[in-house]
């Protein structure tokens, strides 16, 4: 490869890192305060920022698809919203910089500390192995002919859901799939980085999405193992083993997470549902401890539910189902019926998408 | 309906060993976990979800609203991975120091033996390039693509699912829908394309009907007939495929 080609490739990869890591982590600054004391680190910032951006993408993209706007308008509008969110987060971070708490230090004997370090190294090695496999290996899945082709068409022809992905023939708007435009987000990444949508879908996005899943497991582990944070690396290693050996049937979420990461339904199962579980866990813990639940917690929960709609049309219903059942259990166990109102409001956008699906689909 | 749901659950479980580990973890947490907020999310909610999943009335409604074949996704709401990992680590923490390493290794081995290693799945294969489509697809598409316009080409079935992922300006008379038997989309053109002996007197009119600029055939096929009689010319050969160009259809831009 020529030197300028190397530089161009490096720039494209840097842009992908910027879009998938740096900008979401910055936007996540909006949720650094007031959600939970355990959720003030960079990992939560990254995940919450990405979830918020995904929700914004859904809000921008679906109306434009239904109104048959070109993809270029989605890119411009989403870039505008991203810049505004990043600026707002930067202002919020500067304002609250004194309130930022240091990461909890875990103490222990030298022997325990070195054992913990070995476990962390093992965790990172297994994670790195999964990244390498995501680049090195490919999974033959017929559904890619639909989803990845939509991303490629969107990048190339600038139209959204107005061409048949299998043949390329023009068609009337495919509203059913247009309500869950995860492939358009892949096309957005492709458009911004200048990398072909097929490579973004099969190589770039899987690395980011697999990393996000483990980041959410890390956050869940922090809450679950509150008194035993020493065990966090071991917990994560076990999640890795369960994922790597999770191909016990064609339908498991682990199969989708590793083999079909680029498809929205994989993100629904391996990112959105665990994220909703995390947010509800934090919310219930605050109820348990009699602490106030901030508006930001509910905004993030609504954003996660909306991300469910971005990933899959069935996500709209499943996210509501999860929030509804947890909300009802929380209300009964803690006798706090009032939490049902904001939780129902978090599901409202999903209900709207579900109605749209039934009416238009 | 009950039958559909139980069959789906059976297929989801695979050997069932991981689900047994999950149920054991649920029972362990039911006994040992005291925090109500953890109990709600990791014990009560999964039990309620399973109740919904197996409820014939609920299943009936959802089968009508959405596609029945995606009903299994309700099971994705069960936090299987996190629950098992949490139960194992909790149990690990309660053991005396000297037994911990042995327990962790045994648990890891137990999970590995109960599950199935994902990269051993036969659908996984080494990627041939950064696009994760076969090299033959890249070479054929790069050869026939015309900047600034779409082209119409017909491909053997083994390639159709990759073509438009890599190059969306190449249109096809049929695509992946032909490869799924239960969709019942089989037509005359793929029927002729997939025969071991290709008779051009039958294939060429069908390809012309679809306005194909290019016809891609496996080199292994026996061809009966003279391509030039149909205004076809060999355009190139790559990766075991021969590309024919049909000059009845112009590739002028605009």
PDB file of C-alpha atoms in Angstrom, chain A residues 38-327:
ATOM      1  CA  UNK A  38     -21.338   4.276  41.050  1.00  0.00           C
ATOM      2  CA  UNK A  39     -21.878   5.437  37.487  1.00  0.00           C
ATOM      3  CA  UNK A  40     -19.536   8.389  37.255  1.00  0.00           C
ATOM      4  CA  UNK A  41     -16.675   6.719  35.455  1.00  0.00           C
ATOM      5  CA  UNK A  42     -15.711   6.905  31.777  1.00  0.00           C
ATOM      6  CA  UNK A  43     -17.292   3.535  30.979  1.00  0.00           C
ATOM      7  CA  UNK A  44     -20.774   4.667  31.992  1.00  0.00           C
ATOM      8  CA  UNK A  45     -20.186   7.955  30.189  1.00  0.00           C
ATOM      9  CA  UNK A  46     -19.331   6.126  26.979  1.00  0.00           C
ATOM     10  CA  UNK A  47     -22.305   3.762  27.117  1.00  0.00           C
ATOM     11  CA  UNK A  48     -24.859   6.352  28.202  1.00  0.00           C
ATOM     12  CA  UNK A  49     -23.582   8.775  25.549  1.00  0.00           C
ATOM     13  CA  UNK A  50     -23.930   6.168  22.810  1.00  0.00           C
ATOM     14  CA  UNK A  51     -27.412   5.186  23.984  1.00  0.00           C
ATOM     15  CA  UNK A  52     -28.467   8.848  24.019  1.00  0.00           C
ATOM     16  CA  UNK A  53     -27.032   9.388  20.524  1.00  0.00           C
ATOM     17  CA  UNK A  54     -28.783   6.292  19.225  1.00  0.00           C
ATOM     18  CA  UNK A  55     -32.093   7.565  20.595  1.00  0.00           C
ATOM     19  CA  UNK A  56     -31.484  10.923  18.883  1.00  0.00           C
ATOM     20  CA  UNK A  57     -30.694   9.074  15.660  1.00  0.00           C
ATOM     21  CA  UNK A  58     -33.986   7.202  15.889  1.00  0.00           C
ATOM     22  CA  UNK A  59     -35.954  10.422  16.485  1.00  0.00           C
ATOM     23  CA  UNK A  60     -34.284  12.120  13.517  1.00  0.00           C
ATOM     24  CA  UNK A  61     -34.164   9.216  11.109  1.00  0.00           C
ATOM     25  CA  UNK A  62     -37.626   7.638  11.255  1.00  0.00           C
ATOM     26  CA  UNK A  63     -39.620  10.765  10.294  1.00  0.00           C
ATOM     27  CA  UNK A  64     -37.167  11.413   7.446  1.00  0.00           C
ATOM     28  CA  UNK A  65     -37.569   7.844   6.204  1.00  0.00           C
ATOM     29  CA  UNK A  66     -41.354   8.122   6.325  1.00  0.00           C
ATOM     30  CA  UNK A  67     -41.257  11.461   4.518  1.00  0.00           C
ATOM     31  CA  UNK A  68     -38.877   9.944   1.947  1.00  0.00           C
ATOM     32  CA  UNK A  69     -36.080  12.445   2.535  1.00  0.00           C
ATOM     33  CA  UNK A  70     -32.638  11.630   1.227  1.00  0.00           C
ATOM     34  CA  UNK A  71     -30.045  10.145   3.569  1.00  0.00           C
ATOM     35  CA  UNK A  72     -27.899  13.296   3.346  1.00  0.00           C
ATOM     36  CA  UNK A  73     -30.459  15.183   5.454  1.00  0.00           C
ATOM     37  CA  UNK A  74     -30.242  12.554   8.179  1.00  0.00           C
ATOM     38  CA  UNK A  75     -26.447  12.885   8.237  1.00  0.00           C
ATOM     39  CA  UNK A  76     -26.599  16.671   8.484  1.00  0.00           C
ATOM     40  CA  UNK A  77     -29.330  16.725  11.136  1.00  0.00           C
ATOM     41  CA  UNK A  78     -27.685  14.019  13.246  1.00  0.00           C
ATOM     42  CA  UNK A  79     -24.298  15.733  13.031  1.00  0.00           C
ATOM     43  CA  UNK A  80     -25.949  18.944  14.220  1.00  0.00           C
ATOM     44  CA  UNK A  81     -27.583  17.213  17.178  1.00  0.00           C
ATOM     45  CA  UNK A  82     -24.327  15.413  18.035  1.00  0.00           C
ATOM     46  CA  UNK A  83     -22.391  18.686  18.085  1.00  0.00           C
ATOM     47  CA  UNK A  84     -25.051  20.334  20.275  1.00  0.00           C
ATOM     48  CA  UNK A  85     -25.095  17.384  22.681  1.00  0.00           C
ATOM     49  CA  UNK A  86     -21.291  17.334  22.859  1.00  0.00           C
ATOM     50  CA  UNK A  87     -21.192  21.078  23.571  1.00  0.00           C
ATOM     51  CA  UNK A  88     -23.857  20.756  26.266  1.00  0.00           C
ATOM     52  CA  UNK A  89     -21.918  17.871  27.820  1.00  0.00           C
ATOM     53  CA  UNK A  90     -18.656  19.848  27.717  1.00  0.00           C
ATOM     54  CA  UNK A  91     -20.331  22.786  29.488  1.00  0.00           C
ATOM     55  CA  UNK A  92     -21.827  20.415  32.056  1.00  0.00           C
ATOM     56  CA  UNK A  93     -18.436  18.784  32.672  1.00  0.00           C
ATOM     57  CA  UNK A  94     -16.717  22.140  33.171  1.00  0.00           C
ATOM     58  CA  UNK A  95     -19.448  23.304  35.549  1.00  0.00           C
ATOM     59  CA  UNK A  96     -19.368  20.132  37.625  1.00  0.00           C
ATOM     60  CA  UNK A  97     -15.655  19.398  37.513  1.00  0.00           C
ATOM     61  CA  UNK A  98     -15.309  19.940  41.251  1.00  0.00           C
ATOM     62  CA  UNK A  99     -18.072  17.478  41.975  1.00  0.00           C
ATOM     63  CA  UNK A 100     -16.382  14.713  40.051  1.00  0.00           C
ATOM     64  CA  UNK A 101     -15.455  11.948  42.407  1.00  0.00           C
ATOM     65  CA  UNK A 102     -12.386   9.841  42.135  1.00  0.00           C
ATOM     66  CA  UNK A 103     -12.698   6.247  41.023  1.00  0.00           C
ATOM     67  CA  UNK A 104     -13.126   3.990  44.041  1.00  0.00           C
ATOM     68  CA  UNK A 105      -9.873   2.506  45.071  1.00  0.00           C
ATOM     69  CA  UNK A 106     -10.011  -1.133  45.917  1.00  0.00           C
ATOM     70  CA  UNK A 107      -7.639  -2.027  48.694  1.00  0.00           C
ATOM     71  CA  UNK A 108      -6.370  -5.404  49.670  1.00  0.00           C
ATOM     72  CA  UNK A 109      -3.305  -7.380  50.517  1.00  0.00           C
ATOM     73  CA  UNK A 110      -0.439  -7.571  47.987  1.00  0.00           C
ATOM     74  CA  UNK A 111      -1.316 -11.193  47.262  1.00  0.00           C
ATOM     75  CA  UNK A 112      -4.943 -10.347  46.563  1.00  0.00           C
ATOM     76  CA  UNK A 113      -3.953  -7.373  44.448  1.00  0.00           C
ATOM     77  CA  UNK A 114      -1.633  -9.403  42.265  1.00  0.00           C
ATOM     78  CA  UNK A 115      -4.283 -12.134  41.862  1.00  0.00           C
ATOM     79  CA  UNK A 116      -6.755  -9.440  40.821  1.00  0.00           C
ATOM     80  CA  UNK A 117      -4.291  -8.004  38.328  1.00  0.00           C
ATOM     81  CA  UNK A 118      -3.754 -11.426  36.776  1.00  0.00           C
ATOM     82  CA  UNK A 119      -7.521 -11.802  36.382  1.00  0.00           C
ATOM     83  CA  UNK A 120      -7.777  -8.368  34.750  1.00  0.00           C
ATOM     84  CA  UNK A 121      -5.008  -9.292  32.318  1.00  0.00           C
ATOM     85  CA  UNK A 122      -6.822 -12.542  31.526  1.00  0.00           C
ATOM     86  CA  UNK A 123     -10.081 -10.649  30.929  1.00  0.00           C
ATOM     87  CA  UNK A 124      -8.395  -8.208  28.537  1.00  0.00           C
ATOM     88  CA  UNK A 125      -6.658 -11.033  26.691  1.00  0.00           C
ATOM     89  CA  UNK A 126      -9.949 -12.875  26.106  1.00  0.00           C
ATOM     90  CA  UNK A 127     -11.572  -9.614  25.003  1.00  0.00           C
ATOM     91  CA  UNK A 128      -8.710  -8.905  22.611  1.00  0.00           C
ATOM     92  CA  UNK A 129      -9.094 -12.424  21.241  1.00  0.00           C
ATOM     93  CA  UNK A 130     -12.753 -11.669  20.466  1.00  0.00           C
ATOM     94  CA  UNK A 131     -11.775  -8.441  18.686  1.00  0.00           C
ATOM     95  CA  UNK A 132      -9.199 -10.286  16.597  1.00  0.00           C
ATOM     96  CA  UNK A 133     -11.761 -12.969  15.743  1.00  0.00           C
ATOM     97  CA  UNK A 134     -14.291 -10.285  14.746  1.00  0.00           C
ATOM     98  CA  UNK A 135     -11.806  -9.083  12.122  1.00  0.00           C
ATOM     99  CA  UNK A 136     -10.346 -12.461  11.157  1.00  0.00           C
ATOM    100  CA  UNK A 137     -13.494 -14.579  10.984  1.00  0.00           C
ATOM    101  CA  UNK A 138     -16.732 -14.100   9.121  1.00  0.00           C
ATOM    102  CA  UNK A 139     -20.124 -15.643   9.772  1.00  0.00           C
ATOM    103  CA  UNK A 140     -22.201 -16.580   6.753  1.00  0.00           C
ATOM    104  CA  UNK A 141     -25.689 -15.286   7.472  1.00  0.00           C
ATOM    105  CA  UNK A 142     -28.353 -14.826   4.823  1.00  0.00           C
ATOM    106  CA  UNK A 143     -29.947 -11.924   6.701  1.00  0.00           C
ATOM    107  CA  UNK A 144     -26.874  -9.825   5.868  1.00  0.00           C
ATOM    108  CA  UNK A 145     -28.130  -9.833   2.278  1.00  0.00           C
ATOM    109  CA  UNK A 146     -30.962  -7.693   3.614  1.00  0.00           C
ATOM    110  CA  UNK A 147     -29.496  -5.561   6.423  1.00  0.00           C
ATOM    111  CA  UNK A 148     -25.973  -4.952   5.120  1.00  0.00           C
ATOM    112  CA  UNK A 149     -27.319  -4.376   1.611  1.00  0.00           C
ATOM    113  CA  UNK A 150     -29.626  -1.677   3.024  1.00  0.00           C
ATOM    114  CA  UNK A 151     -26.596   0.029   4.582  1.00  0.00           C
ATOM    115  CA  UNK A 152     -24.698  -0.199   1.288  1.00  0.00           C
ATOM    116  CA  UNK A 153     -27.650   1.130  -0.738  1.00  0.00           C
ATOM    117  CA  UNK A 154     -28.162   3.991   1.701  1.00  0.00           C
ATOM    118  CA  UNK A 155     -24.504   4.994   1.498  1.00  0.00           C
ATOM    119  CA  UNK A 156     -24.355   4.669  -2.282  1.00  0.00           C
ATOM    120  CA  UNK A 157     -27.783   5.822  -3.507  1.00  0.00           C
ATOM    121  CA  UNK A 158     -28.656   8.150  -0.590  1.00  0.00           C
ATOM    122  CA  UNK A 159     -32.165   6.669  -0.484  1.00  0.00           C
ATOM    123  CA  UNK A 160     -33.595   4.916   2.560  1.00  0.00           C
ATOM    124  CA  UNK A 161     -35.788   1.828   2.227  1.00  0.00           C
ATOM    125  CA  UNK A 162     -36.897   2.693  -1.302  1.00  0.00           C
ATOM    126  CA  UNK A 163     -34.923  -0.014  -3.099  1.00  0.00           C
ATOM    127  CA  UNK A 164     -35.292  -3.742  -2.703  1.00  0.00           C
ATOM    128  CA  UNK A 165     -32.117  -4.865  -0.959  1.00  0.00           C
ATOM    129  CA  UNK A 166     -32.032  -8.273  -2.638  1.00  0.00           C
ATOM    130  CA  UNK A 167     -32.355  -7.074  -6.228  1.00  0.00           C
ATOM    131  CA  UNK A 168     -31.847  -3.316  -6.262  1.00  0.00           C
ATOM    132  CA  UNK A 169     -35.181  -2.598  -7.941  1.00  0.00           C
ATOM    133  CA  UNK A 170     -37.070   0.527  -6.913  1.00  0.00           C
ATOM    134  CA  UNK A 171     -40.023  -0.086  -4.627  1.00  0.00           C
ATOM    135  CA  UNK A 172     -42.528   1.738  -2.490  1.00  0.00           C
ATOM    136  CA  UNK A 173     -41.251   2.746   0.943  1.00  0.00           C
ATOM    137  CA  UNK A 174     -40.646  -0.274   3.198  1.00  0.00           C
ATOM    138  CA  UNK A 175     -42.189   1.281   6.302  1.00  0.00           C
ATOM    139  CA  UNK A 176     -42.038  -1.879   8.379  1.00  0.00           C
ATOM    140  CA  UNK A 177     -38.238  -2.059   8.329  1.00  0.00           C
ATOM    141  CA  UNK A 178     -37.893   1.713   8.096  1.00  0.00           C
ATOM    142  CA  UNK A 179     -39.179   2.029  11.655  1.00  0.00           C
ATOM    143  CA  UNK A 180     -36.052   0.265  12.946  1.00  0.00           C
ATOM    144  CA  UNK A 181     -33.281   1.919  10.919  1.00  0.00           C
ATOM    145  CA  UNK A 182     -30.187   0.393  12.555  1.00  0.00           C
ATOM    146  CA  UNK A 183     -28.712  -0.296   9.064  1.00  0.00           C
ATOM    147  CA  UNK A 184     -29.010   3.428   8.334  1.00  0.00           C
ATOM    148  CA  UNK A 185     -26.840   4.108  11.401  1.00  0.00           C
ATOM    149  CA  UNK A 186     -24.244   1.729   9.919  1.00  0.00           C
ATOM    150  CA  UNK A 187     -24.540   3.713   6.664  1.00  0.00           C
ATOM    151  CA  UNK A 188     -24.024   6.917   8.684  1.00  0.00           C
ATOM    152  CA  UNK A 189     -20.759   5.545  10.091  1.00  0.00           C
ATOM    153  CA  UNK A 190     -19.731   4.503   6.578  1.00  0.00           C
ATOM    154  CA  UNK A 191     -20.577   7.918   5.175  1.00  0.00           C
ATOM    155  CA  UNK A 192     -18.659   9.775   7.882  1.00  0.00           C
ATOM    156  CA  UNK A 193     -15.585   7.553   7.809  1.00  0.00           C
ATOM    157  CA  UNK A 194     -15.459   6.995   4.059  1.00  0.00           C
ATOM    158  CA  UNK A 195     -15.190   3.236   4.651  1.00  0.00           C
ATOM    159  CA  UNK A 196     -17.497   0.987   2.604  1.00  0.00           C
ATOM    160  CA  UNK A 197     -20.671   0.107   4.500  1.00  0.00           C
ATOM    161  CA  UNK A 198     -19.910  -3.602   4.077  1.00  0.00           C
ATOM    162  CA  UNK A 199     -16.638  -3.226   6.021  1.00  0.00           C
ATOM    163  CA  UNK A 200     -18.212  -1.020   8.672  1.00  0.00           C
ATOM    164  CA  UNK A 201     -20.960  -3.597   9.156  1.00  0.00           C
ATOM    165  CA  UNK A 202     -18.733  -6.665   9.239  1.00  0.00           C
ATOM    166  CA  UNK A 203     -15.593  -5.349  10.953  1.00  0.00           C
ATOM    167  CA  UNK A 204     -15.793  -1.890  12.568  1.00  0.00           C
ATOM    168  CA  UNK A 205     -19.260  -2.038  14.157  1.00  0.00           C
ATOM    169  CA  UNK A 206     -18.836  -5.548  15.658  1.00  0.00           C
ATOM    170  CA  UNK A 207     -15.691  -4.492  17.549  1.00  0.00           C
ATOM    171  CA  UNK A 208     -17.487  -1.475  19.016  1.00  0.00           C
ATOM    172  CA  UNK A 209     -20.664  -3.397  19.825  1.00  0.00           C
ATOM    173  CA  UNK A 210     -18.873  -6.335  21.464  1.00  0.00           C
ATOM    174  CA  UNK A 211     -16.872  -3.861  23.577  1.00  0.00           C
ATOM    175  CA  UNK A 212     -20.083  -2.096  24.575  1.00  0.00           C
ATOM    176  CA  UNK A 213     -21.650  -5.350  25.765  1.00  0.00           C
ATOM    177  CA  UNK A 214     -18.734  -6.072  28.079  1.00  0.00           C
ATOM    178  CA  UNK A 215     -18.743  -2.468  29.249  1.00  0.00           C
ATOM    179  CA  UNK A 216     -22.367  -2.942  30.340  1.00  0.00           C
ATOM    180  CA  UNK A 217     -21.465  -6.246  32.029  1.00  0.00           C
ATOM    181  CA  UNK A 218     -18.705  -4.341  33.842  1.00  0.00           C
ATOM    182  CA  UNK A 219     -21.223  -1.764  35.075  1.00  0.00           C
ATOM    183  CA  UNK A 220     -23.700  -4.463  36.089  1.00  0.00           C
ATOM    184  CA  UNK A 221     -20.900  -6.207  37.957  1.00  0.00           C
ATOM    185  CA  UNK A 222     -20.069  -3.000  39.826  1.00  0.00           C
ATOM    186  CA  UNK A 223     -23.639  -2.767  41.120  1.00  0.00           C
ATOM    187  CA  UNK A 224     -24.116  -6.476  41.828  1.00  0.00           C
ATOM    188  CA  UNK A 225     -20.741  -6.964  43.518  1.00  0.00           C
ATOM    189  CA  UNK A 226     -20.889  -3.793  45.537  1.00  0.00           C
ATOM    190  CA  UNK A 227     -19.236  -5.243  48.625  1.00  0.00           C
ATOM    191  CA  UNK A 228     -16.955  -7.570  46.696  1.00  0.00           C
ATOM    192  CA  UNK A 229     -15.438  -5.489  43.931  1.00  0.00           C
ATOM    193  CA  UNK A 230     -12.360  -7.703  44.090  1.00  0.00           C
ATOM    194  CA  UNK A 231     -14.433 -10.291  42.247  1.00  0.00           C
ATOM    195  CA  UNK A 232     -15.276  -7.986  39.329  1.00  0.00           C
ATOM    196  CA  UNK A 233     -12.595  -9.321  36.916  1.00  0.00           C
ATOM    197  CA  UNK A 234     -13.619 -12.886  37.713  1.00  0.00           C
ATOM    198  CA  UNK A 235     -17.260 -11.983  37.063  1.00  0.00           C
ATOM    199  CA  UNK A 236     -16.289 -10.522  33.691  1.00  0.00           C
ATOM    200  CA  UNK A 237     -14.205 -13.556  32.771  1.00  0.00           C
ATOM    201  CA  UNK A 238     -17.220 -15.760  33.465  1.00  0.00           C
ATOM    202  CA  UNK A 239     -19.403 -13.567  31.250  1.00  0.00           C
ATOM    203  CA  UNK A 240     -16.771 -14.011  28.528  1.00  0.00           C
ATOM    204  CA  UNK A 241     -16.758 -17.776  28.950  1.00  0.00           C
ATOM    205  CA  UNK A 242     -20.567 -17.839  28.809  1.00  0.00           C
ATOM    206  CA  UNK A 243     -20.533 -15.744  25.636  1.00  0.00           C
ATOM    207  CA  UNK A 244     -17.803 -17.774  23.950  1.00  0.00           C
ATOM    208  CA  UNK A 245     -19.588 -21.023  24.779  1.00  0.00           C
ATOM    209  CA  UNK A 246     -23.042 -19.557  24.211  1.00  0.00           C
ATOM    210  CA  UNK A 247     -23.636 -21.142  20.816  1.00  0.00           C
ATOM    211  CA  UNK A 248     -25.763 -23.908  22.296  1.00  0.00           C
ATOM    212  CA  UNK A 249     -28.535 -22.994  19.876  1.00  0.00           C
ATOM    213  CA  UNK A 250     -29.080 -20.833  16.806  1.00  0.00           C
ATOM    214  CA  UNK A 251     -31.292 -18.432  18.777  1.00  0.00           C
ATOM    215  CA  UNK A 252     -29.137 -17.412  21.739  1.00  0.00           C
ATOM    216  CA  UNK A 253     -28.294 -13.790  22.299  1.00  0.00           C
ATOM    217  CA  UNK A 254     -24.615 -14.792  22.548  1.00  0.00           C
ATOM    218  CA  UNK A 255     -24.752 -16.254  19.044  1.00  0.00           C
ATOM    219  CA  UNK A 256     -26.206 -13.000  17.726  1.00  0.00           C
ATOM    220  CA  UNK A 257     -23.711 -10.904  19.707  1.00  0.00           C
ATOM    221  CA  UNK A 258     -20.603 -12.594  18.299  1.00  0.00           C
ATOM    222  CA  UNK A 259     -21.755 -13.924  14.938  1.00  0.00           C
ATOM    223  CA  UNK A 260     -24.265 -11.312  13.769  1.00  0.00           C
ATOM    224  CA  UNK A 261     -23.170  -8.205  15.690  1.00  0.00           C
ATOM    225  CA  UNK A 262     -23.868  -5.888  12.731  1.00  0.00           C
ATOM    226  CA  UNK A 263     -27.604  -6.620  12.800  1.00  0.00           C
ATOM    227  CA  UNK A 264     -29.867  -4.441  14.933  1.00  0.00           C
ATOM    228  CA  UNK A 265     -31.445  -7.435  16.635  1.00  0.00           C
ATOM    229  CA  UNK A 266     -28.006  -8.424  17.980  1.00  0.00           C
ATOM    230  CA  UNK A 267     -27.554  -4.966  19.487  1.00  0.00           C
ATOM    231  CA  UNK A 268     -31.052  -5.254  20.956  1.00  0.00           C
ATOM    232  CA  UNK A 269     -30.245  -8.474  22.806  1.00  0.00           C
ATOM    233  CA  UNK A 270     -26.669  -7.820  23.807  1.00  0.00           C
ATOM    234  CA  UNK A 271     -26.649  -4.065  24.447  1.00  0.00           C
ATOM    235  CA  UNK A 272     -30.127  -2.585  24.831  1.00  0.00           C
ATOM    236  CA  UNK A 273     -31.648  -5.212  27.138  1.00  0.00           C
ATOM    237  CA  UNK A 274     -28.608  -5.393  29.463  1.00  0.00           C
ATOM    238  CA  UNK A 275     -28.506  -1.580  29.513  1.00  0.00           C
ATOM    239  CA  UNK A 276     -32.184  -1.395  30.491  1.00  0.00           C
ATOM    240  CA  UNK A 277     -31.533  -4.008  33.192  1.00  0.00           C
ATOM    241  CA  UNK A 278     -28.617  -1.884  34.463  1.00  0.00           C
ATOM    242  CA  UNK A 279     -30.672   1.324  34.539  1.00  0.00           C
ATOM    243  CA  UNK A 280     -33.566  -0.419  36.287  1.00  0.00           C
ATOM    244  CA  UNK A 281     -31.174  -1.989  38.779  1.00  0.00           C
ATOM    245  CA  UNK A 282     -29.798   1.457  39.648  1.00  0.00           C
ATOM    246  CA  UNK A 283     -33.301   2.875  39.831  1.00  0.00           C
ATOM    247  CA  UNK A 284     -34.539   0.133  42.174  1.00  0.00           C
ATOM    248  CA  UNK A 285     -31.435   0.419  44.328  1.00  0.00           C
ATOM    249  CA  UNK A 286     -32.121   4.115  44.783  1.00  0.00           C
ATOM    250  CA  UNK A 287     -35.706   3.260  45.731  1.00  0.00           C
ATOM    251  CA  UNK A 288     -34.346   0.689  48.173  1.00  0.00           C
ATOM    252  CA  UNK A 289     -32.010   3.232  49.750  1.00  0.00           C
ATOM    253  CA  UNK A 290     -34.698   5.901  49.795  1.00  0.00           C
ATOM    254  CA  UNK A 291     -32.736   8.160  47.446  1.00  0.00           C
ATOM    255  CA  UNK A 292     -34.257  10.479  44.889  1.00  0.00           C
ATOM    256  CA  UNK A 293     -34.431   9.293  41.299  1.00  0.00           C
ATOM    257  CA  UNK A 294     -33.271  12.058  39.004  1.00  0.00           C
ATOM    258  CA  UNK A 295     -34.912  13.163  35.795  1.00  0.00           C
ATOM    259  CA  UNK A 296     -31.695  12.188  33.978  1.00  0.00           C
ATOM    260  CA  UNK A 297     -32.156   8.557  35.040  1.00  0.00           C
ATOM    261  CA  UNK A 298     -35.568   8.504  33.403  1.00  0.00           C
ATOM    262  CA  UNK A 299     -34.288  10.313  30.293  1.00  0.00           C
ATOM    263  CA  UNK A 300     -31.597   7.678  29.922  1.00  0.00           C
ATOM    264  CA  UNK A 301     -34.126   4.881  30.440  1.00  0.00           C
ATOM    265  CA  UNK A 302     -36.393   6.395  27.774  1.00  0.00           C
ATOM    266  CA  UNK A 303     -33.356   6.715  25.471  1.00  0.00           C
ATOM    267  CA  UNK A 304     -32.497   3.047  26.008  1.00  0.00           C
ATOM    268  CA  UNK A 305     -36.089   2.053  25.221  1.00  0.00           C
ATOM    269  CA  UNK A 306     -36.009   4.174  22.091  1.00  0.00           C
ATOM    270  CA  UNK A 307     -32.729   2.555  21.077  1.00  0.00           C
ATOM    271  CA  UNK A 308     -34.653  -0.718  21.266  1.00  0.00           C
ATOM    272  CA  UNK A 309     -36.917   0.661  18.512  1.00  0.00           C
ATOM    273  CA  UNK A 310     -33.872   1.619  16.434  1.00  0.00           C
ATOM    274  CA  UNK A 311     -32.579  -1.946  16.629  1.00  0.00           C
ATOM    275  CA  UNK A 312     -35.699  -3.949  15.887  1.00  0.00           C
ATOM    276  CA  UNK A 313     -39.407  -3.377  15.461  1.00  0.00           C
ATOM    277  CA  UNK A 314     -40.042  -6.012  18.111  1.00  0.00           C
ATOM    278  CA  UNK A 315     -37.693  -4.064  20.407  1.00  0.00           C
ATOM    279  CA  UNK A 316     -40.411  -1.456  20.907  1.00  0.00           C
ATOM    280  CA  UNK A 317     -42.663  -3.995  22.588  1.00  0.00           C
ATOM    281  CA  UNK A 318     -40.012  -5.992  24.441  1.00  0.00           C
ATOM    282  CA  UNK A 319     -38.450  -2.921  26.074  1.00  0.00           C
ATOM    283  CA  UNK A 320     -41.893  -1.818  27.320  1.00  0.00           C
ATOM    284  CA  UNK A 321     -42.540  -5.320  28.607  1.00  0.00           C
ATOM    285  CA  UNK A 322     -39.303  -5.341  30.601  1.00  0.00           C
ATOM    286  CA  UNK A 323     -39.784  -1.855  32.024  1.00  0.00           C
ATOM    287  CA  UNK A 324     -43.446  -2.602  32.789  1.00  0.00           C
ATOM    288  CA  UNK A 325     -42.774  -5.831  34.685  1.00  0.00           C
ATOM    289  CA  UNK A 326     -39.846  -4.369  36.649  1.00  0.00           C
ATOM    290  CA  UNK A 327     -41.837  -1.206  37.375  1.00  0.00           C
TER     291      UNK A 327
END
